[in-house]
XYZ file of C-alpha atoms in Angstrom:
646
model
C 0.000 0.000 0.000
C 1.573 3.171 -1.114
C 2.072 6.125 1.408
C 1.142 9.481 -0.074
C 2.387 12.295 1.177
C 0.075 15.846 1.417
C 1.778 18.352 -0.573
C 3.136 21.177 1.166
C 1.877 24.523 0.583
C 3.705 27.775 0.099
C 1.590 29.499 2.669
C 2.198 28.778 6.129
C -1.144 29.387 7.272
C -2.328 26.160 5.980
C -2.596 23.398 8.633
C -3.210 20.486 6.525
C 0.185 20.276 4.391
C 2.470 22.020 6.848
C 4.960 19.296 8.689
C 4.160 18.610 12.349
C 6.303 19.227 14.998
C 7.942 16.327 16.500
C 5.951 16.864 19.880
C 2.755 15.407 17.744
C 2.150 12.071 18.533
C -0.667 11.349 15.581
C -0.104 14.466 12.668
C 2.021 12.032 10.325
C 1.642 12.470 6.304
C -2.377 12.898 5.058
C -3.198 10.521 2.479
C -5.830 11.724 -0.094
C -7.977 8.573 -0.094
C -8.551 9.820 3.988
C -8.008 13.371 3.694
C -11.961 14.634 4.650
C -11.431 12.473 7.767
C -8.951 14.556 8.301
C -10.483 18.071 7.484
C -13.828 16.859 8.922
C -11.761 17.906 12.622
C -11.502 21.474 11.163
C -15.350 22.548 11.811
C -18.245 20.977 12.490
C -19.568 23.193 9.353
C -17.251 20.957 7.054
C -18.557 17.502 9.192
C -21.832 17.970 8.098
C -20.543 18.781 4.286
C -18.395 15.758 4.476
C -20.760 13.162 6.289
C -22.375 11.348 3.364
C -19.021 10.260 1.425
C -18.022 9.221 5.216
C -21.127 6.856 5.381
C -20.231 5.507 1.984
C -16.493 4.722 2.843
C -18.310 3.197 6.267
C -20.358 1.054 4.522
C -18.208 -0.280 1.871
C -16.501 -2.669 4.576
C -17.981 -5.702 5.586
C -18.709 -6.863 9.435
C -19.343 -10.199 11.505
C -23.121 -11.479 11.020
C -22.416 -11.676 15.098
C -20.112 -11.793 17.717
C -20.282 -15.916 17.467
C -19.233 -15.678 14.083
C -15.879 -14.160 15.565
C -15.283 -16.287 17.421
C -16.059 -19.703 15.548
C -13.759 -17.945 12.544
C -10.895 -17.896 15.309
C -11.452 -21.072 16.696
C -11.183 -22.779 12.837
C -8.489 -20.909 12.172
C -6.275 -21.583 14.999
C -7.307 -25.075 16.008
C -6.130 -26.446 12.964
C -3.482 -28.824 11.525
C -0.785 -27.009 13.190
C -2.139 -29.173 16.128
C -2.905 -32.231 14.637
C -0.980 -32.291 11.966
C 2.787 -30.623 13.839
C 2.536 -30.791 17.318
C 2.945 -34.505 17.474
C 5.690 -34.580 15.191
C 7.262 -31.557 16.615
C 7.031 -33.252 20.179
C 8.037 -36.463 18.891
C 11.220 -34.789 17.823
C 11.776 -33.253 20.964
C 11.728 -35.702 23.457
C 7.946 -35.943 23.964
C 7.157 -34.518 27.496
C 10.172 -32.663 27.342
C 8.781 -30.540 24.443
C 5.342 -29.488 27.079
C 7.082 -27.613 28.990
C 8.696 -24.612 26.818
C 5.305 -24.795 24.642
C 3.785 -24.061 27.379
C 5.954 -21.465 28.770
C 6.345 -20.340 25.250
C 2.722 -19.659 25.203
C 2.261 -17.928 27.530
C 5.164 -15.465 27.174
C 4.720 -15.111 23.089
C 1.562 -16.303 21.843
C -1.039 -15.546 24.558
C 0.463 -11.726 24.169
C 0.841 -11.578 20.644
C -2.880 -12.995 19.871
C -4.442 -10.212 22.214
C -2.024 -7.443 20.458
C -3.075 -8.457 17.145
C -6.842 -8.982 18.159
C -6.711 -5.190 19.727
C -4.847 -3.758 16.571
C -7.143 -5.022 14.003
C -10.550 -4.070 16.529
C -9.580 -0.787 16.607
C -8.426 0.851 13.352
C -10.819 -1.930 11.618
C -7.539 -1.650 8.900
C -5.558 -4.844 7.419
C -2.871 -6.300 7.804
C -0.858 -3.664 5.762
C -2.637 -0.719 6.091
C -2.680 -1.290 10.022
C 0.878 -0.217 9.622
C -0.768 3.383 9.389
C -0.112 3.598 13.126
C 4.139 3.360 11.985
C 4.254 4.104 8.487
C 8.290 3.133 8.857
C 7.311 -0.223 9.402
C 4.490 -1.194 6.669
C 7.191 -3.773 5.385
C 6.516 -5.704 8.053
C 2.653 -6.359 7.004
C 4.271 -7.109 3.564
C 6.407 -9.769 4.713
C 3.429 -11.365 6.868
C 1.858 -11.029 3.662
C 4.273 -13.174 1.564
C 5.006 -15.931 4.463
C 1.251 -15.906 4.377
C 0.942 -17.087 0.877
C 3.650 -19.430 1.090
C 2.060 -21.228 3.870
C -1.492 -20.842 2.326
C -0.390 -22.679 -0.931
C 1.335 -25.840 0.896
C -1.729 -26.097 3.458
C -3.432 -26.668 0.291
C -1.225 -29.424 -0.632
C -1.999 -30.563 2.895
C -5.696 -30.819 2.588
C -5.563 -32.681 -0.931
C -3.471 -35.708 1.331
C -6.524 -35.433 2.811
C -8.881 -36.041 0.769
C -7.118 -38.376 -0.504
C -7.518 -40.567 2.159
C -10.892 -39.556 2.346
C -11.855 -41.091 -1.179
C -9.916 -43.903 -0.056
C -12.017 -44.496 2.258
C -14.695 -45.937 0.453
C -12.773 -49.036 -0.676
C -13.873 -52.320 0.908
C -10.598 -52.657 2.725
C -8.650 -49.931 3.884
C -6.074 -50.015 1.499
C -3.403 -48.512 3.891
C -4.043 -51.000 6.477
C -2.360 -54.497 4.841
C 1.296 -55.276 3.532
C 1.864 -55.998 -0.310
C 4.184 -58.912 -1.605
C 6.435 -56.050 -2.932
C 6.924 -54.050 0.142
C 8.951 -57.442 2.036
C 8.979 -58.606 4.882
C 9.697 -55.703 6.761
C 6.246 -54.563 6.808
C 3.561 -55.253 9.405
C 0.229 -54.703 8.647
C -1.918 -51.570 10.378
C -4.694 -53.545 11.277
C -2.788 -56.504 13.424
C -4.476 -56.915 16.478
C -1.797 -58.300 18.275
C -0.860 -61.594 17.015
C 2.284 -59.938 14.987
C 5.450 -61.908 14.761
C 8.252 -61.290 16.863
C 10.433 -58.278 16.163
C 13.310 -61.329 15.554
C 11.933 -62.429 12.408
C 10.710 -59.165 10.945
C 13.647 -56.818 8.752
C 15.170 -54.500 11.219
C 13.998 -51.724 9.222
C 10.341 -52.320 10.450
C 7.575 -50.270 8.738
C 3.944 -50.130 8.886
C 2.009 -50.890 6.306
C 0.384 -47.020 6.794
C 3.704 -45.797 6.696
C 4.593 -47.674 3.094
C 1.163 -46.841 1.262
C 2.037 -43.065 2.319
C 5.485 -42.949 1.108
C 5.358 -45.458 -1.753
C 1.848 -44.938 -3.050
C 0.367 -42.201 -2.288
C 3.623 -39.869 -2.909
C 5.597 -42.083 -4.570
C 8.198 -39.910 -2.898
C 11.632 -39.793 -4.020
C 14.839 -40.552 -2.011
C 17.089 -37.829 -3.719
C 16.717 -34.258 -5.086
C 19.729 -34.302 -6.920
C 19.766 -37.793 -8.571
C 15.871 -37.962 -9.498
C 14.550 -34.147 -9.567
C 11.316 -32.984 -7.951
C 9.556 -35.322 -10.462
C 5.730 -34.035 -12.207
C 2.610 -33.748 -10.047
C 0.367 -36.834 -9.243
C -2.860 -37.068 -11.461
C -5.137 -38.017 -8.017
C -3.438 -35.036 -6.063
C -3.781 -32.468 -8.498
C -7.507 -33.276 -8.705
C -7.632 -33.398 -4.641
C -5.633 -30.221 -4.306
C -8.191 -28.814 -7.416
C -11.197 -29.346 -4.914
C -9.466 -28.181 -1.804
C -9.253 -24.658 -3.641
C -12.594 -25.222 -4.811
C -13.992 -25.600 -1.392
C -12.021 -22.495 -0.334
C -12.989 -20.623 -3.176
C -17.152 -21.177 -2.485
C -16.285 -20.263 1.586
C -15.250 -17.158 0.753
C -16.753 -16.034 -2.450
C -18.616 -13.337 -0.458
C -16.046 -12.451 2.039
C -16.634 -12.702 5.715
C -20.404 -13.128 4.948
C -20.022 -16.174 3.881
C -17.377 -17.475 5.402
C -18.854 -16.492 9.370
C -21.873 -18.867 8.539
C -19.576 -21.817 7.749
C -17.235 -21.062 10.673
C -19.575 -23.478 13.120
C -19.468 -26.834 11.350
C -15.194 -26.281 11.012
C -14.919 -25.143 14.263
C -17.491 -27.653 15.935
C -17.122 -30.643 13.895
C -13.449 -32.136 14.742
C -13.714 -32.320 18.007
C -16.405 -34.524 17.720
C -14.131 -37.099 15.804
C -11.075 -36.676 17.733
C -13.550 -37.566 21.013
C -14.331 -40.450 19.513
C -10.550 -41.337 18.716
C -9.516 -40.801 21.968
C -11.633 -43.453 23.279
C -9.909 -45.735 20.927
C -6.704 -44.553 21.020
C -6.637 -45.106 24.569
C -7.931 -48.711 24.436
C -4.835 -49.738 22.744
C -2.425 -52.051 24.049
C 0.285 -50.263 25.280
C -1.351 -46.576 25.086
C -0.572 -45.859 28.042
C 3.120 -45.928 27.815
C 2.850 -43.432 24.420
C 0.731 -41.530 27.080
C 3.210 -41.337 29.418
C 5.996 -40.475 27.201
C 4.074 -37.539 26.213
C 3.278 -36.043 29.532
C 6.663 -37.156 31.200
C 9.497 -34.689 30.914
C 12.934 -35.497 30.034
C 14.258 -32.382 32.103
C 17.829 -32.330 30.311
C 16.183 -31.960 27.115
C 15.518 -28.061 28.370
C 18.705 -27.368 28.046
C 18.965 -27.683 24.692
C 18.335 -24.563 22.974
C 17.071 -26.433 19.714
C 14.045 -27.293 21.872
C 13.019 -24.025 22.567
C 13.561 -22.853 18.827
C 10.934 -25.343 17.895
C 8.429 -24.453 21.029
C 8.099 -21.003 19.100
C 7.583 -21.972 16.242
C 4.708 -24.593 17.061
C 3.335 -21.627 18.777
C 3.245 -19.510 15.503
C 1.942 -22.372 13.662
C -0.680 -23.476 16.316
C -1.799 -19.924 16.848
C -1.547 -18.253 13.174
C 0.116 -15.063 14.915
C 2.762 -12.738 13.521
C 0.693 -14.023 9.725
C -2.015 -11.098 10.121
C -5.036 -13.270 9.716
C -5.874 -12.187 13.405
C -5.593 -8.489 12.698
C -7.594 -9.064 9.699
C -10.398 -11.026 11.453
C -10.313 -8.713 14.309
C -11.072 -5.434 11.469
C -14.134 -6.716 10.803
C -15.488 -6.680 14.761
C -17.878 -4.278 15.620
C -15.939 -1.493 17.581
C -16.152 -2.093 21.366
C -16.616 -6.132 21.122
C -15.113 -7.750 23.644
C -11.800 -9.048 22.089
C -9.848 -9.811 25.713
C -12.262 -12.773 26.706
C -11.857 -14.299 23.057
C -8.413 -13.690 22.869
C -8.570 -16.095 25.952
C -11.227 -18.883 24.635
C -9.243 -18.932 22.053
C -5.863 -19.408 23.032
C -6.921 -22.106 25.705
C -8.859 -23.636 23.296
C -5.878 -24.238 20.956
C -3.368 -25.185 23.941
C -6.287 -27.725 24.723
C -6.697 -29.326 21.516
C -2.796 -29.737 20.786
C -2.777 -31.800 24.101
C -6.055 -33.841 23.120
C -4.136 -34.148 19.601
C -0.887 -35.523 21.647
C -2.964 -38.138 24.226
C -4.118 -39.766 20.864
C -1.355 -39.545 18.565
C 1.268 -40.984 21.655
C -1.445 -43.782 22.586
C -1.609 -44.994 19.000
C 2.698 -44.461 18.843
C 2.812 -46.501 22.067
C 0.270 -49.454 20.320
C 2.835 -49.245 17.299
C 6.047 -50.120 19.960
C 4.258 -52.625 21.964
C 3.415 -54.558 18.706
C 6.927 -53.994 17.628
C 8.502 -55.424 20.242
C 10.364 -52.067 21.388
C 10.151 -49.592 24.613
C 11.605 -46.787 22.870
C 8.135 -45.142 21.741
C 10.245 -41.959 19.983
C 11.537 -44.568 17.378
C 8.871 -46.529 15.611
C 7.917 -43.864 12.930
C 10.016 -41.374 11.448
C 8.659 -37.827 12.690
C 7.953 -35.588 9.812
C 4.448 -33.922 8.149
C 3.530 -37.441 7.126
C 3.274 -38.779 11.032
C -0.609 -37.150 10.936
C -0.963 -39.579 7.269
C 0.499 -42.884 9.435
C -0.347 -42.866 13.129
C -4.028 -42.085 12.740
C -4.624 -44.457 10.086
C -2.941 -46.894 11.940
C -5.643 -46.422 14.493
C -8.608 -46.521 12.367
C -7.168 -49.538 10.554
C -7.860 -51.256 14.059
C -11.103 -50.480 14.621
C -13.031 -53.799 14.588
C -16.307 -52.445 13.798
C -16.813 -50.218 10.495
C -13.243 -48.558 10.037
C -14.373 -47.229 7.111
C -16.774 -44.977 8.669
C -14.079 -43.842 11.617
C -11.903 -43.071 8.806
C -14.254 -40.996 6.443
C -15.236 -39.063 9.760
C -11.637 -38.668 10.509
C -10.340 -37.261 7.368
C -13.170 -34.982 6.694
C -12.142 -33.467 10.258
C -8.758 -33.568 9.311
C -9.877 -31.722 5.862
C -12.237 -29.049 7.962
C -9.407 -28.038 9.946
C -7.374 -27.231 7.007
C -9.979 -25.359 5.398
C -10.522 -23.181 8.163
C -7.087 -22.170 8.728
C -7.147 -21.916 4.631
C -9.786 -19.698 4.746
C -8.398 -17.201 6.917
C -4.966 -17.011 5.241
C -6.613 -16.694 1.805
C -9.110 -14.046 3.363
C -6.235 -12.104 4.786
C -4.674 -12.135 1.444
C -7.878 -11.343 -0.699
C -8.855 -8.339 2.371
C -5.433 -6.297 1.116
C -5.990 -6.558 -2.609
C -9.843 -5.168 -2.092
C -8.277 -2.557 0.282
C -5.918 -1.680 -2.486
C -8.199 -2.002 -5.790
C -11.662 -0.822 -4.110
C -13.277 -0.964 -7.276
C -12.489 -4.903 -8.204
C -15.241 -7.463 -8.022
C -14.619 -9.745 -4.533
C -15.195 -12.770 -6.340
C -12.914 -12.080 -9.302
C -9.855 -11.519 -6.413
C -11.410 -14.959 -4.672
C -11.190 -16.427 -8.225
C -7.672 -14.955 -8.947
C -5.709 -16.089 -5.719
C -7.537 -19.948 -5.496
C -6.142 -20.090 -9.174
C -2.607 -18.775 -8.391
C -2.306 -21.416 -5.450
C -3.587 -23.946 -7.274
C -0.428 -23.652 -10.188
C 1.383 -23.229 -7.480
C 0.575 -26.161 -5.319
C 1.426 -28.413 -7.991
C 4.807 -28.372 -7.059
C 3.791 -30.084 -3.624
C 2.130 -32.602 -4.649
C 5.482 -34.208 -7.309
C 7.333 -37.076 -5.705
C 9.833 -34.335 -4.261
C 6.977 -32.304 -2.765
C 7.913 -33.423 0.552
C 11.441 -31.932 0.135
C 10.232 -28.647 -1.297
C 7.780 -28.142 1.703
C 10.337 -28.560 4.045
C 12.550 -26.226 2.452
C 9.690 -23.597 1.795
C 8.687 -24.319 5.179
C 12.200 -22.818 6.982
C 12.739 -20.553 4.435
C 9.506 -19.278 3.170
C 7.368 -19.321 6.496
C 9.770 -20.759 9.791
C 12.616 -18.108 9.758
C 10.871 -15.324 7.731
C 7.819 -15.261 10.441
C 10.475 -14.695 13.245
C 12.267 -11.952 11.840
C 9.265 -10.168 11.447
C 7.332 -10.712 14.178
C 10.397 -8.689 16.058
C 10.092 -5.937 14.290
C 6.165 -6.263 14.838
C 6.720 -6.119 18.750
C 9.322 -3.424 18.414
C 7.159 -1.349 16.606
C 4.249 -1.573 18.683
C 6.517 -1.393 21.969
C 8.489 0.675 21.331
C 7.839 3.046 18.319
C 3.805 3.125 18.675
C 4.328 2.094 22.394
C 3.251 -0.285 25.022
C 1.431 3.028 27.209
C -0.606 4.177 24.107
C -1.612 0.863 22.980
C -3.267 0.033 26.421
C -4.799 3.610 26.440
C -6.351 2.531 22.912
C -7.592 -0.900 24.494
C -9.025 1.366 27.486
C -10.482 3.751 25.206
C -12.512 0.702 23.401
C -12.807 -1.810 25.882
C -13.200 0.226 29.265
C -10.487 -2.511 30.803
C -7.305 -1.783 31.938
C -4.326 -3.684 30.570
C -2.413 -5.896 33.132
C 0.966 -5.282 34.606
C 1.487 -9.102 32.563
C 0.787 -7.963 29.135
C 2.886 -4.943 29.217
C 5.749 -6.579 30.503
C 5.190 -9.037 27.722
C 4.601 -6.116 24.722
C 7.815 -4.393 25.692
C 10.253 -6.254 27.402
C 9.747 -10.587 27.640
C 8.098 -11.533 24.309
C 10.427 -9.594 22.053
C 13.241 -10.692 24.276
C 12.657 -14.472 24.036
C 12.263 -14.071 20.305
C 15.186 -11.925 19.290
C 17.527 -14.575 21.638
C 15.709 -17.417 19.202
C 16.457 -15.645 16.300
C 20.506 -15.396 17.248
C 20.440 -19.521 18.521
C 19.118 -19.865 15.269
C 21.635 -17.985 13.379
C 24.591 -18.850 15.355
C 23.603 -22.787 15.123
C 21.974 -23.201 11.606
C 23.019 -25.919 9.634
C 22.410 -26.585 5.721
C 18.774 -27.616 6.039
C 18.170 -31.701 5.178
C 15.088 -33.623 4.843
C 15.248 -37.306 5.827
C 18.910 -37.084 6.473
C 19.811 -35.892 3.268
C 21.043 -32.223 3.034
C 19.483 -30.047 0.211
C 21.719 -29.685 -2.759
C 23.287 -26.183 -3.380
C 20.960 -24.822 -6.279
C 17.853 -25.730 -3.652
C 19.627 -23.702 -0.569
C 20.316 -20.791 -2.842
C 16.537 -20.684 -4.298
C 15.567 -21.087 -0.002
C 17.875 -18.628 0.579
C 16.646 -16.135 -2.030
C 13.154 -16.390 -0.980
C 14.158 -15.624 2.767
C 16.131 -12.409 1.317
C 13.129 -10.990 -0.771
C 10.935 -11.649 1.865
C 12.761 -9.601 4.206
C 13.570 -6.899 2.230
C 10.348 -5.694 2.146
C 11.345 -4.510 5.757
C 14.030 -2.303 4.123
C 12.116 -1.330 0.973
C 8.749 -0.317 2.471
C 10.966 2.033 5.220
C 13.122 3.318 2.550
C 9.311 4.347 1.073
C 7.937 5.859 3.903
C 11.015 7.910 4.117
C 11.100 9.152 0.948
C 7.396 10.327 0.459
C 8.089 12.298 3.145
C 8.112 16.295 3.202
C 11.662 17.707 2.574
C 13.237 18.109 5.700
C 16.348 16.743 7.200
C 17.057 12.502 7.175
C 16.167 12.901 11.229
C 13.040 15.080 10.383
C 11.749 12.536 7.877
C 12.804 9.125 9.792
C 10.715 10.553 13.131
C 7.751 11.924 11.197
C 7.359 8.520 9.268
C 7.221 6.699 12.507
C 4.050 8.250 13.806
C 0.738 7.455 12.933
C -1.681 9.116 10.090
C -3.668 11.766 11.362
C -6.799 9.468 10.600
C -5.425 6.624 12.523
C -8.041 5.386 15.084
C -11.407 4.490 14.539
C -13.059 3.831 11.184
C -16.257 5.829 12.181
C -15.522 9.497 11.663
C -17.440 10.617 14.781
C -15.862 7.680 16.764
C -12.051 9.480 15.336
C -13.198 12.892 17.099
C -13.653 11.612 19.814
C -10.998 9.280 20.178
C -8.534 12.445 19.755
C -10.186 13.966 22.333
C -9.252 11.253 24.451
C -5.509 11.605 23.115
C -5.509 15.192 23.886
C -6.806 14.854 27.559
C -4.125 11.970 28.077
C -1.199 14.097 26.529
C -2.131 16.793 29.103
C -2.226 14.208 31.508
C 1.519 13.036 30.781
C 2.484 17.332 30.567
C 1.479 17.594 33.856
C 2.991 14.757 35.045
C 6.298 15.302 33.647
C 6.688 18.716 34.731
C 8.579 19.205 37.760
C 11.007 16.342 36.897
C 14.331 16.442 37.702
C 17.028 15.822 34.165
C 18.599 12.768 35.794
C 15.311 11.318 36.584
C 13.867 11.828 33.278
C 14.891 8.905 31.643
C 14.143 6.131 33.676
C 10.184 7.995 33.892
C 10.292 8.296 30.596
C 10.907 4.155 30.004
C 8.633 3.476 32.974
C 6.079 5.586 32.059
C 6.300 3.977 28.189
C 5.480 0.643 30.045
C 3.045 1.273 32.625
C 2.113 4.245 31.737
């Protein structure tokens, strides 16, 4: 979104063009498309003149059927397959109970914070992820890189859901055809649905596989052992028509924006944990479930000091979550202004720690089945960890249900393919919301249209027998390492250049509640803290990235590499752009003015602006009066303080 600048007039006189003073908090650069807003403070003569293109520009932007609606769109986005699908894996590869402990310090330090912050943001400038950046015009890259991670991650979900329904046609056959061993795949294999009577571990291959495992790998992905000797390979004919109707079903969801999409926010929301009830109770009937359980919930307390550990307890949290993406900020515009955002910042965020347990019990009970069959105590070893452990240890559970499998199995992978459309849906929405906030004038469904078609073409790269390889990479260098880097300059900016004191007066101002002592801390100090120490670890110990063991030949790391570079850049670019559209005025001048908000920034509703400056002014004389008197040497640990706790 471009920054215009308001020209500056010859005469001084004129209020509108002139450059502020660097005592004003809110007088950044005017942009035309909000310019009455703007004059509208001038007289109330001009308000009344001004009032009906207002209510146009009002009504042009869509709101919540209800509060519900909210809610149920948060809930399906955030309780997704980043708890299914990767916090089983991701626990499995970190020592199991070891892992519960910084996710759930991580939580509450990063993600509980962040959710709220984004949630407030979005309520109360009802703006986008990009053109919430009004508050710091400096810092708009930083909604452009959330932008781009976005629609990386959007277009391999995709992939994602087409496994799904893969399964989900499979289901149908008259035998689950991922649940017995064929002559081909050896002796090595043992078949998903034994119930018990297996042979012993002695006389199987030492390179034991389940049967779920094989049809994944060697069927259904046909996946290739090496990038450099066999190539990516061409998409699979089955996939591409999958990953065709996953975009499809996206594409009818949100056809008419969040009208449309609110009213199908119950069944995703609702719907899986139905099914995963119902898996539990199986899961935990199991032979040996209970040891999977208790490898889950039982720390290994020297796996906390491993720094790698902690790295990946973020990360789950931005995947489990969807912060630091925008999809939050871009729900959150659409509230009505005043809704209450802190109790469903809360539902929600319990919710999702909830469900990624519930996700764990099962997935551990069914990996603890799978090592008492096997003839092993070491649960952490009978499946290789990776996005395919969702595609192997739940089948191998519904491939030993004695009674209708077929139907546990169709109800489980249509859950599994409702959770991934409604995290889908928001990242597409939050994609589609900044091209109709940049072309006004363009038909909704033609932008729905555009971007389902886009990810389609470019899904088809995930679904070739190197697909697996290429989502890894993407993942680290598209989404992973991208995400971090700019969700610190996120928290800086809203600590620190917008600050922590002004962005709990705005939450007062629309909420009537006063921000803890916990989440300002957070805002300012711990949450960008913890992540700018994960970002260094992760620089300081980064290795070339490898999938299955094998490391990614050197063309693959460069193209990785590249993507993480543009992505980032837009940090650079976009600040370079706010600087330059500024007035002329010295490098200082123009940094500072570009770092404070619009003068429309606030409220959409032009009435609900005036008054909300009102409030600023009252609070600014507030401050004045507070820091007059002050001693120099004592002004600077006030000022920091008072930036805090205001």
């Amino acid at each position: 979104m471009r920054d215009l600048k308001a020209k500056t007039p010859s005469s001084s006189s004129s209020p509108v063009g002139k450059p502020e003073s660097s005592t004003s908090g809110e007088r950044g650069p005017l942009r035309p498309s909000m310019l009455p807003k703007a004059l509208a403070l001038a007289s109330s003569e001009e308000m009344e003149t001004l009032q009906p293109d207002l209510e146009l520009d009002l009504g042009s932007r869509d709101n919540w059927g209800s509060s519900m609606e909210f809610l149920m769109s948060c809930i399906a986005l955030s309780v997704g397959l980043g708890n299914v699908w990767r916090f089983p894996f991701t626990a499995l590869e970190n020592g199991g109970g070891a892992f519960l402990v910084p996710y759930l310090t991580v939580l509450f330090v990063v993600g509980k914070p962040i959710y709220y912050m984004e949630m407030l943001l979005g309520q109360f400038s009802s703006r986008g992820i990009v053109q919430v950046f009004d508050f710091a015009p400096l810092m708009r890259g930083v909604g452009y890189a959330q932008l781009l991670a976005l629609g990386v991650l959007a277009t391999y979900y995709a992939s994602v859901m087409a496994l799904t329904l893969r399964y989900f046609f499979d289901s149908f056959s008259a035998v689950l055809p991922w649940s017995y061993c064929r002559p081909e795949w050896g002796d090595g294999c043992v078949s998903a649905a034994s119930d018990g009577h297996q042979p012993p571990v002695g006389q199987l291959s030492r390179n034991f596989s389940s049967s779920s495992q094989l049809y994944l790998q060697r069927i259904v992905l046909n996946e290739t052992q090496s990038l450099s000797e066999q190539g990516i390979g061409y998409p699979s004919g089955s996939l591409a028509l999958m990953l065709a109707l996953s975009w499809l079903t996206v594409t009818l969801i949100i056809i008419r924006g969040v009208k449309s999409s609110g009213k199908a926010s119950y069944v995703l929301a609702l719907f899986p944990y139905a099914v995963m009830f119902i898996l539990l109770v199986r899961s935990l009937t199991l032979p040996g479930a209970y040891d999977g359980v208790m490898y889950f919930l039982t720390p290994q307390w020297d796996k906390l000091l491993e720094p790698e550990v902690w790295y990946n307890a973020v990360t789950q949290v931005f995947f489990s979550l969807a912060v630091c993406f925008g999809v939050i900020i871009m729900y959150s515009s659409y509230n009505r202004f005043g809704h209450n955002v802190y109790r469903d910042a809360n539902i929600v965020t319990t919710l999702d720690t909830f469900t990624s347990l519930l996700s764990g019990v099962i997935i551990f009970g069914i990996l603890g089945n799978l090592a008492y069959e096997s003839g092993t105590k070491d649960i952490g070893s009978v499946v290789k960890a990776g996005p395919g452990l969702a595609f192997i240890s739940y089948p191998e559970a519904i491939a030993k249900f004695k009674m209708m499998p077929q139907i546990f199995s169709l109800l489980f992978f249509g859950m599994l393919f409702m959770l991934g459309v409604g995290s889908n849906v928001g990242m597409v929405s939050c994609i589609m919301t900044v091209l109709k906030d940049r072309f006004v004038n363009a038909r909704l469904w033609l932008i729905v249209v555009g971007l389902s078609l886009v990810g389609f073409i470019v899904g088809l790269i995930y679904i070739t027998p190197g697909g697996q390889h290429i989502i890894t990479l993407l993942d680290f260098h598209g989404v992973t390492f991208v995400s971090l880097v700019s969700a610190i300059f996120e928290l800086v900016t809203v600590g620190w250049i917008y600050g922590t004191k002004r962005l709990c007066q705005d939450a007062e101002y629309m909420l009537n509640i006063k921000t803890s002592k916990y989440y300002r801390i957070c805002w300012s100090i711990v949450t960008p803290l913890v992540m700018t120490v994960i970002l260094f670890y992760t620089l300081f110990t980064m290795r070339p990235l490898s999938y299955n063991g094998q490391e990614f030949p050197l063309p693959y790391r460069v193209f990785g590499w590249s993507i993480s570079a543009f992505i980032i850049g837009q940090l650079f670019y976009w600040a370079w752009h706010a600087n330059y559209k500024q007035p002329k005025g010295s490098l200082k001048w123009r940094i500072s003015n570009s770092a404070k908000p619009h003068s429309d920034w606030g409220p959409l509703d032009s009435k609900q602006l005036i008054d909300y400056q009102n409030f600023r002014r009252n609070q600014k004389d507030v401050a004045a009066a507070a820091h007059a008197g002050l001693k120099q040497h004592r002004w600077l640990c006030y000022s920091v303080g008072d930036r805090i706790f205001g």
